[in-house]
Amino acid sequence: MHRRITGKLVIATHNPGKLAEMRELLAPHGVEAVSAGDLGLGEPDETGTDFRSNAAIKAIAAAQATKLPAFADDSGIVVDALDGAPGIYSARWAGPAKDFNAAMAQIERLLQERGATTPDRRTAHFVSALCVAWPDDHLEEVEARVDGTLVWPPRGTAGFGYDPMFLPDGHTRTFGEMESIEKHGLPPLGLGLSHRARAFVKLAEICLEPR
Ligand code: IMP
């Protein structure tokens, strides 16, 4: 049985951008989002071997510490020709300076080394795993992806991370060339295109009161 989120929800992130995005998405459903940062919670080590388990580790730690339902996400980019790298290490590839130009250049270097120069050899997808954990150990988990190809040189200055290199299937502009509403926006305003938007739609279906 799926469980609905009502009342207060802890957002287990220290990233202000993610918190703002979640608050906006949850407000119409009558859910009040409080952040792990505001509650002074630490960040657990992400020791999982996939996106889903890392999201669960973060949500469970916050639910146990606060005795409230807690939400966490984990995401990254999976490059087929690189055997799935950087995957769950997507943030780490940018190093402590969070240099995503360097991380994208690293991906390109490895693709060139493997002779992946045509679009059919340069396929990739973004993954978003979402987890809500309750203090009694109940979990709700969803995962979604968006498929595309990697372009070089990177295009556009919008978004973050690997966006300028990622051309979603069926589109002519990279995520770096799209407004946030086009990339992440949910219908009726947006297309619900990104991995995060798609995962959120799934979570809303099972865990949120209809608006
Ligand atoms: P985390 O989910 O906070 O662990 O971060 C995962 C990393 O994946 C981010 O730092 C980005 O590098 C990358 N990533 C996840 N989602 C996106 C996206 O929508 N666009 C670009 N990069 C992303």
PDB file of C-alpha atoms and ligand atoms in Angstrom:
ATOM      1  CA  MET A   1       0.000   0.000   0.000  1.00  0.00           C
ATOM      2  CA  HIS A   2       1.299   3.425  -0.924  1.00  0.00           C
ATOM      3  CA  ARG A   3       1.327   6.060   1.776  1.00  0.00           C
ATOM      4  CA  ARG A   4       0.346   9.710   1.309  1.00  0.00           C
ATOM      5  CA  ILE A   5       2.465  12.599   2.547  1.00  0.00           C
ATOM      6  CA  THR A   6       0.492  15.001   4.737  1.00  0.00           C
ATOM      7  CA  GLY A   7       1.609  17.899   6.936  1.00  0.00           C
ATOM      8  CA  LYS A   8       5.325  18.431   7.432  1.00  0.00           C
ATOM      9  CA  LEU A   9       8.030  16.906   5.248  1.00  0.00           C
ATOM     10  CA  VAL A  10      11.767  17.213   5.850  1.00  0.00           C
ATOM     11  CA  ILE A  11      13.717  17.810   2.644  1.00  0.00           C
ATOM     12  CA  ALA A  12      17.028  16.021   3.167  1.00  0.00           C
ATOM     13  CA  THR A  13      19.175  18.368   1.126  1.00  0.00           C
ATOM     14  CA  HIS A  14      21.665  21.094   1.917  1.00  0.00           C
ATOM     15  CA  ASN A  15      21.348  22.418  -1.624  1.00  0.00           C
ATOM     16  CA  PRO A  16      19.244  25.651  -1.603  1.00  0.00           C
ATOM     17  CA  GLY A  17      18.336  25.209  -5.285  1.00  0.00           C
ATOM     18  CA  LYS A  18      16.853  21.754  -4.718  1.00  0.00           C
ATOM     19  CA  LEU A  19      15.016  22.955  -1.604  1.00  0.00           C
ATOM     20  CA  ALA A  20      13.417  25.870  -3.464  1.00  0.00           C
ATOM     21  CA  GLU A  21      12.377  23.563  -6.317  1.00  0.00           C
ATOM     22  CA  MET A  22      10.812  21.064  -3.897  1.00  0.00           C
ATOM     23  CA  ARG A  23       8.990  23.745  -1.881  1.00  0.00           C
ATOM     24  CA  GLU A  24       7.430  25.038  -5.081  1.00  0.00           C
ATOM     25  CA  LEU A  25       6.370  21.579  -6.193  1.00  0.00           C
ATOM     26  CA  LEU A  26       4.930  20.579  -2.805  1.00  0.00           C
ATOM     27  CA  ALA A  27       3.112  23.773  -1.774  1.00  0.00           C
ATOM     28  CA  PRO A  28       0.033  23.220  -4.015  1.00  0.00           C
ATOM     29  CA  HIS A  29      -0.428  19.791  -2.395  1.00  0.00           C
ATOM     30  CA  GLY A  30      -0.685  21.212   1.124  1.00  0.00           C
ATOM     31  CA  VAL A  31       2.721  19.847   2.217  1.00  0.00           C
ATOM     32  CA  GLU A  32       4.970  22.060   4.328  1.00  0.00           C
ATOM     33  CA  ALA A  33       8.648  21.520   3.476  1.00  0.00           C
ATOM     34  CA  VAL A  34      11.318  22.080   6.129  1.00  0.00           C
ATOM     35  CA  SER A  35      14.959  21.661   5.215  1.00  0.00           C
ATOM     36  CA  ALA A  36      17.521  19.356   6.793  1.00  0.00           C
ATOM     37  CA  GLY A  37      19.874  22.360   6.831  1.00  0.00           C
ATOM     38  CA  ASP A  38      17.402  24.454   8.895  1.00  0.00           C
ATOM     39  CA  LEU A  39      17.046  21.578  11.370  1.00  0.00           C
ATOM     40  CA  GLY A  40      20.833  21.298  11.703  1.00  0.00           C
ATOM     41  CA  LEU A  41      21.000  17.735  10.396  1.00  0.00           C
ATOM     42  CA  GLY A  42      24.306  16.346   9.112  1.00  0.00           C
ATOM     43  CA  GLU A  43      24.793  14.708   5.722  1.00  0.00           C
ATOM     44  CA  PRO A  44      25.226  10.911   5.800  1.00  0.00           C
ATOM     45  CA  ASP A  45      27.875   9.253   3.612  1.00  0.00           C
ATOM     46  CA  GLU A  46      26.441   8.170   0.280  1.00  0.00           C
ATOM     47  CA  THR A  47      27.702   4.605   0.435  1.00  0.00           C
ATOM     48  CA  GLY A  48      25.075   3.060  -1.882  1.00  0.00           C
ATOM     49  CA  THR A  49      25.955   1.395  -5.172  1.00  0.00           C
ATOM     50  CA  ASP A  50      23.073   2.911  -7.127  1.00  0.00           C
ATOM     51  CA  PHE A  51      20.943   6.071  -7.231  1.00  0.00           C
ATOM     52  CA  ARG A  52      18.029   4.427  -5.470  1.00  0.00           C
ATOM     53  CA  SER A  53      20.020   3.261  -2.453  1.00  0.00           C
ATOM     54  CA  ASN A  54      21.762   6.622  -2.056  1.00  0.00           C
ATOM     55  CA  ALA A  55      18.396   8.431  -2.042  1.00  0.00           C
ATOM     56  CA  ALA A  56      17.134   5.950   0.570  1.00  0.00           C
ATOM     57  CA  ILE A  57      20.231   6.386   2.796  1.00  0.00           C
ATOM     58  CA  LYS A  58      19.668  10.163   2.904  1.00  0.00           C
ATOM     59  CA  ALA A  59      15.878   9.949   3.454  1.00  0.00           C
ATOM     60  CA  ILE A  60      16.124   7.296   6.195  1.00  0.00           C
ATOM     61  CA  ALA A  61      18.821   9.221   8.093  1.00  0.00           C
ATOM     62  CA  ALA A  62      16.681  12.387   8.101  1.00  0.00           C
ATOM     63  CA  ALA A  63      13.478  10.535   9.083  1.00  0.00           C
ATOM     64  CA  GLN A  64      15.228   8.811  11.984  1.00  0.00           C
ATOM     65  CA  ALA A  65      16.822  12.036  13.219  1.00  0.00           C
ATOM     66  CA  THR A  66      13.647  14.152  13.060  1.00  0.00           C
ATOM     67  CA  LYS A  67      10.868  11.578  13.579  1.00  0.00           C
ATOM     68  CA  LEU A  68       9.129  13.163  10.588  1.00  0.00           C
ATOM     69  CA  PRO A  69       8.660  11.868   7.047  1.00  0.00           C
ATOM     70  CA  ALA A  70      11.693  12.859   4.996  1.00  0.00           C
ATOM     71  CA  PHE A  71      12.373  13.223   1.289  1.00  0.00           C
ATOM     72  CA  ALA A  72      15.711  12.802  -0.509  1.00  0.00           C
ATOM     73  CA  ASP A  73      16.895  12.530  -4.093  1.00  0.00           C
ATOM     74  CA  ASP A  74      19.937  11.283  -5.898  1.00  0.00           C
ATOM     75  CA  SER A  75      20.757  11.913  -9.524  1.00  0.00           C
ATOM     76  CA  GLY A  76      23.454  11.811 -12.149  1.00  0.00           C
ATOM     77  CA  ILE A  77      24.364  11.143 -15.736  1.00  0.00           C
ATOM     78  CA  VAL A  78      25.009   7.679 -17.155  1.00  0.00           C
ATOM     79  CA  VAL A  79      27.113   7.495 -20.338  1.00  0.00           C
ATOM     80  CA  ASP A  80      26.692   4.229 -22.234  1.00  0.00           C
ATOM     81  CA  ALA A  81      30.093   4.235 -24.015  1.00  0.00           C
ATOM     82  CA  LEU A  82      31.781   4.777 -20.626  1.00  0.00           C
ATOM     83  CA  ASP A  83      30.122   1.709 -19.095  1.00  0.00           C
ATOM     84  CA  GLY A  84      27.711   3.900 -17.124  1.00  0.00           C
ATOM     85  CA  ALA A  85      30.249   6.411 -15.735  1.00  0.00           C
ATOM     86  CA  PRO A  86      30.151   8.894 -14.114  1.00  0.00           C
ATOM     87  CA  GLY A  87      26.788   7.611 -12.783  1.00  0.00           C
ATOM     88  CA  ILE A  88      26.493   7.953  -9.000  1.00  0.00           C
ATOM     89  CA  TYR A  89      29.850   9.762  -9.033  1.00  0.00           C
ATOM     90  CA  SER A  90      28.569  12.585 -11.300  1.00  0.00           C
ATOM     91  CA  ALA A  91      29.010  15.269  -8.631  1.00  0.00           C
ATOM     92  CA  ARG A  92      32.449  13.927  -7.649  1.00  0.00           C
ATOM     93  CA  TRP A  93      33.821  14.127 -11.188  1.00  0.00           C
ATOM     94  CA  ALA A  94      33.600  17.910 -10.871  1.00  0.00           C
ATOM     95  CA  GLY A  95      36.015  17.839  -7.908  1.00  0.00           C
ATOM     96  CA  PRO A  96      35.950  20.049  -4.809  1.00  0.00           C
ATOM     97  CA  ALA A  97      35.866  23.169  -7.030  1.00  0.00           C
ATOM     98  CA  LYS A  98      32.629  21.850  -8.632  1.00  0.00           C
ATOM     99  CA  ASP A  99      34.166  22.460 -12.035  1.00  0.00           C
ATOM    100  CA  PHE A 100      31.656  20.961 -14.467  1.00  0.00           C
ATOM    101  CA  ASN A 101      33.503  22.320 -17.493  1.00  0.00           C
ATOM    102  CA  ALA A 102      36.387  20.082 -16.447  1.00  0.00           C
ATOM    103  CA  ALA A 103      34.015  17.157 -15.793  1.00  0.00           C
ATOM    104  CA  MET A 104      32.428  17.548 -19.246  1.00  0.00           C
ATOM    105  CA  ALA A 105      35.900  17.786 -20.842  1.00  0.00           C
ATOM    106  CA  GLN A 106      36.871  14.580 -19.052  1.00  0.00           C
ATOM    107  CA  ILE A 107      33.818  12.782 -20.463  1.00  0.00           C
ATOM    108  CA  GLU A 108      34.658  14.091 -23.940  1.00  0.00           C
ATOM    109  CA  ARG A 109      38.286  12.956 -23.623  1.00  0.00           C
ATOM    110  CA  LEU A 110      37.184   9.442 -22.683  1.00  0.00           C
ATOM    111  CA  LEU A 111      34.610   9.334 -25.493  1.00  0.00           C
ATOM    112  CA  GLN A 112      37.278  10.356 -28.020  1.00  0.00           C
ATOM    113  CA  GLU A 113      39.663   7.721 -26.621  1.00  0.00           C
ATOM    114  CA  ARG A 114      36.968   5.118 -27.261  1.00  0.00           C
ATOM    115  CA  GLY A 115      36.268   6.439 -30.749  1.00  0.00           C
ATOM    116  CA  ALA A 116      32.740   7.495 -29.762  1.00  0.00           C
ATOM    117  CA  THR A 117      32.372  10.269 -32.316  1.00  0.00           C
ATOM    118  CA  THR A 118      28.969   9.581 -33.894  1.00  0.00           C
ATOM    119  CA  PRO A 119      25.648  10.263 -32.096  1.00  0.00           C
ATOM    120  CA  ASP A 120      24.748   6.569 -31.918  1.00  0.00           C
ATOM    121  CA  ARG A 121      27.943   5.959 -29.867  1.00  0.00           C
ATOM    122  CA  ARG A 122      27.333   9.007 -27.639  1.00  0.00           C
ATOM    123  CA  THR A 123      24.063   8.058 -25.956  1.00  0.00           C
ATOM    124  CA  ALA A 124      23.519   8.943 -22.284  1.00  0.00           C
ATOM    125  CA  HIS A 125      20.719   9.399 -19.800  1.00  0.00           C
ATOM    126  CA  PHE A 126      20.087  11.387 -16.653  1.00  0.00           C
ATOM    127  CA  VAL A 127      18.569   9.475 -13.730  1.00  0.00           C
ATOM    128  CA  SER A 128      16.623  10.832 -10.765  1.00  0.00           C
ATOM    129  CA  ALA A 129      15.814   8.590  -7.810  1.00  0.00           C
ATOM    130  CA  LEU A 130      13.426   9.944  -5.165  1.00  0.00           C
ATOM    131  CA  CYS A 131      12.712   8.430  -1.777  1.00  0.00           C
ATOM    132  CA  VAL A 132      10.353   9.354   1.048  1.00  0.00           C
ATOM    133  CA  ALA A 133      11.102   7.608   4.352  1.00  0.00           C
ATOM    134  CA  TRP A 134       8.860   7.589   7.427  1.00  0.00           C
ATOM    135  CA  PRO A 135      10.126   7.166  11.013  1.00  0.00           C
ATOM    136  CA  ASP A 136       8.469   3.702  11.146  1.00  0.00           C
ATOM    137  CA  ASP A 137      10.690   2.593   8.198  1.00  0.00           C
ATOM    138  CA  HIS A 138       7.987   2.789   5.515  1.00  0.00           C
ATOM    139  CA  LEU A 139       9.568   3.809   2.178  1.00  0.00           C
ATOM    140  CA  GLU A 140       8.161   5.148  -1.077  1.00  0.00           C
ATOM    141  CA  GLU A 141      10.677   5.067  -3.953  1.00  0.00           C
ATOM    142  CA  VAL A 142      10.469   6.160  -7.582  1.00  0.00           C
ATOM    143  CA  GLU A 143      13.010   6.538 -10.360  1.00  0.00           C
ATOM    144  CA  ALA A 144      12.864   8.182 -13.796  1.00  0.00           C
ATOM    145  CA  ARG A 145      15.237   8.946 -16.662  1.00  0.00           C
ATOM    146  CA  VAL A 146      15.570  11.126 -19.721  1.00  0.00           C
ATOM    147  CA  ASP A 147      17.496   9.805 -22.711  1.00  0.00           C
ATOM    148  CA  GLY A 148      19.679  11.806 -25.064  1.00  0.00           C
ATOM    149  CA  THR A 149      23.061  12.179 -26.739  1.00  0.00           C
ATOM    150  CA  LEU A 150      26.172  14.088 -25.759  1.00  0.00           C
ATOM    151  CA  VAL A 151      27.304  16.982 -27.953  1.00  0.00           C
ATOM    152  CA  TRP A 152      30.671  18.704 -28.147  1.00  0.00           C
ATOM    153  CA  PRO A 153      31.411  21.544 -27.656  1.00  0.00           C
ATOM    154  CA  PRO A 154      28.921  22.216 -24.830  1.00  0.00           C
ATOM    155  CA  ARG A 155      26.039  24.536 -25.745  1.00  0.00           C
ATOM    156  CA  GLY A 156      24.185  27.076 -23.591  1.00  0.00           C
ATOM    157  CA  THR A 157      24.651  28.655 -20.204  1.00  0.00           C
ATOM    158  CA  ALA A 158      21.344  27.761 -18.535  1.00  0.00           C
ATOM    159  CA  GLY A 159      20.950  25.007 -15.965  1.00  0.00           C
ATOM    160  CA  PHE A 160      23.873  23.401 -14.169  1.00  0.00           C
ATOM    161  CA  GLY A 161      26.165  20.385 -14.143  1.00  0.00           C
ATOM    162  CA  TYR A 162      26.262  18.452 -17.402  1.00  0.00           C
ATOM    163  CA  ASP A 163      23.314  20.327 -18.990  1.00  0.00           C
ATOM    164  CA  PRO A 164      25.264  22.044 -21.820  1.00  0.00           C
ATOM    165  CA  MET A 165      26.452  18.698 -23.175  1.00  0.00           C
ATOM    166  CA  PHE A 166      23.094  16.894 -23.023  1.00  0.00           C
ATOM    167  CA  LEU A 167      20.739  16.935 -25.996  1.00  0.00           C
ATOM    168  CA  PRO A 168      17.475  15.246 -24.987  1.00  0.00           C
ATOM    169  CA  ASP A 169      16.002  12.910 -27.620  1.00  0.00           C
ATOM    170  CA  GLY A 170      13.521  14.630 -29.921  1.00  0.00           C
ATOM    171  CA  HIS A 171      14.905  18.124 -29.223  1.00  0.00           C
ATOM    172  CA  THR A 172      17.321  20.425 -31.055  1.00  0.00           C
ATOM    173  CA  ARG A 173      18.524  22.371 -27.988  1.00  0.00           C
ATOM    174  CA  THR A 174      20.617  21.054 -25.113  1.00  0.00           C
ATOM    175  CA  PHE A 175      19.407  21.329 -21.498  1.00  0.00           C
ATOM    176  CA  GLY A 176      21.910  24.201 -21.258  1.00  0.00           C
ATOM    177  CA  GLU A 177      19.953  26.058 -23.929  1.00  0.00           C
ATOM    178  CA  MET A 178      16.543  25.555 -22.271  1.00  0.00           C
ATOM    179  CA  GLU A 179      14.699  27.720 -19.764  1.00  0.00           C
ATOM    180  CA  SER A 180      14.099  25.978 -16.441  1.00  0.00           C
ATOM    181  CA  ILE A 181      10.346  25.789 -17.122  1.00  0.00           C
ATOM    182  CA  GLU A 182      11.011  23.858 -20.338  1.00  0.00           C
ATOM    183  CA  LYS A 183      13.526  21.502 -18.714  1.00  0.00           C
ATOM    184  CA  HIS A 184      11.887  20.870 -15.333  1.00  0.00           C
ATOM    185  CA  GLY A 185       8.447  22.447 -15.580  1.00  0.00           C
ATOM    186  CA  LEU A 186       5.460  20.230 -15.052  1.00  0.00           C
ATOM    187  CA  PRO A 187       2.402  20.348 -17.299  1.00  0.00           C
ATOM    188  CA  PRO A 188       0.423  22.492 -18.065  1.00  0.00           C
ATOM    189  CA  LEU A 189       3.261  25.068 -18.119  1.00  0.00           C
ATOM    190  CA  GLY A 190       6.188  22.779 -18.955  1.00  0.00           C
ATOM    191  CA  LEU A 191       6.775  19.477 -20.683  1.00  0.00           C
ATOM    192  CA  GLY A 192       7.840  17.499 -17.623  1.00  0.00           C
ATOM    193  CA  LEU A 193      10.949  16.659 -19.626  1.00  0.00           C
ATOM    194  CA  SER A 194      13.757  16.267 -17.104  1.00  0.00           C
ATOM    195  CA  HIS A 195      14.481  13.107 -15.126  1.00  0.00           C
ATOM    196  CA  ARG A 196      13.592  15.004 -11.920  1.00  0.00           C
ATOM    197  CA  ALA A 197      10.269  16.287 -13.293  1.00  0.00           C
ATOM    198  CA  ARG A 198       9.346  12.793 -14.472  1.00  0.00           C
ATOM    199  CA  ALA A 199      10.272  11.228 -11.142  1.00  0.00           C
ATOM    200  CA  PHE A 200       8.314  13.881  -9.291  1.00  0.00           C
ATOM    201  CA  VAL A 201       5.192  13.205 -11.379  1.00  0.00           C
ATOM    202  CA  LYS A 202       5.471   9.513 -10.407  1.00  0.00           C
ATOM    203  CA  LEU A 203       5.907  10.377  -6.731  1.00  0.00           C
ATOM    204  CA  ALA A 204       2.984  12.818  -6.812  1.00  0.00           C
ATOM    205  CA  GLU A 205       0.739  10.115  -8.262  1.00  0.00           C
ATOM    206  CA  ILE A 206       1.375   7.749  -5.380  1.00  0.00           C
ATOM    207  CA  CYS A 207       2.125  10.057  -2.423  1.00  0.00           C
ATOM    208  CA  LEU A 208       0.422  13.452  -2.824  1.00  0.00           C
ATOM    209  CA  GLU A 209      -3.174  14.567  -2.539  1.00  0.00           C
ATOM    210  CA  PRO A 210      -4.418  15.749  -5.946  1.00  0.00           C
ATOM    211  CA  ARG A 211      -4.282  19.541  -6.277  1.00  0.00           C
TER     212      ARG A 211
HETATM  213  P1  IMP B   1      23.341  14.854  -6.447  1.00  0.00           P
HETATM  214  O1  IMP B   1      22.025  14.298  -6.899  1.00  0.00           O
HETATM  215  O2  IMP B   1      23.199  16.077  -5.614  1.00  0.00           O
HETATM  216  O3  IMP B   1      24.224  13.784  -5.859  1.00  0.00           O
HETATM  217  O4  IMP B   1      24.128  15.395  -7.716  1.00  0.00           O
HETATM  218  C1  IMP B   1      24.323  14.627  -8.847  1.00  0.00           C
HETATM  219  C2  IMP B   1      25.130  15.338  -9.908  1.00  0.00           C
HETATM  220  O5  IMP B   1      24.599  14.866 -11.163  1.00  0.00           O
HETATM  221  C3  IMP B   1      24.994  16.840  -9.971  1.00  0.00           C
HETATM  222  O6  IMP B   1      26.020  17.480  -9.273  1.00  0.00           O
HETATM  223  C4  IMP B   1      25.159  17.092 -11.457  1.00  0.00           C
HETATM  224  O7  IMP B   1      26.488  17.077 -11.777  1.00  0.00           O
HETATM  225  C5  IMP B   1      24.563  15.880 -12.107  1.00  0.00           C
HETATM  226  N1  IMP B   1      23.171  16.170 -12.461  1.00  0.00           N
HETATM  227  C6  IMP B   1      22.066  15.692 -11.864  1.00  0.00           C
HETATM  228  N2  IMP B   1      20.964  16.193 -12.438  1.00  0.00           N
HETATM  229  C7  IMP B   1      21.406  17.019 -13.403  1.00  0.00           C
HETATM  230  C8  IMP B   1      20.729  17.857 -14.333  1.00  0.00           C
HETATM  231  O8  IMP B   1      19.501  17.976 -14.386  1.00  0.00           O
HETATM  232  N3  IMP B   1      21.533  18.559 -15.157  1.00  0.00           N
HETATM  233  C9  IMP B   1      22.867  18.491 -15.141  1.00  0.00           C
HETATM  234  N4  IMP B   1      23.544  17.751 -14.296  1.00  0.00           N
HETATM  235  C10 IMP B   1      22.812  17.011 -13.423  1.00  0.00           C
END
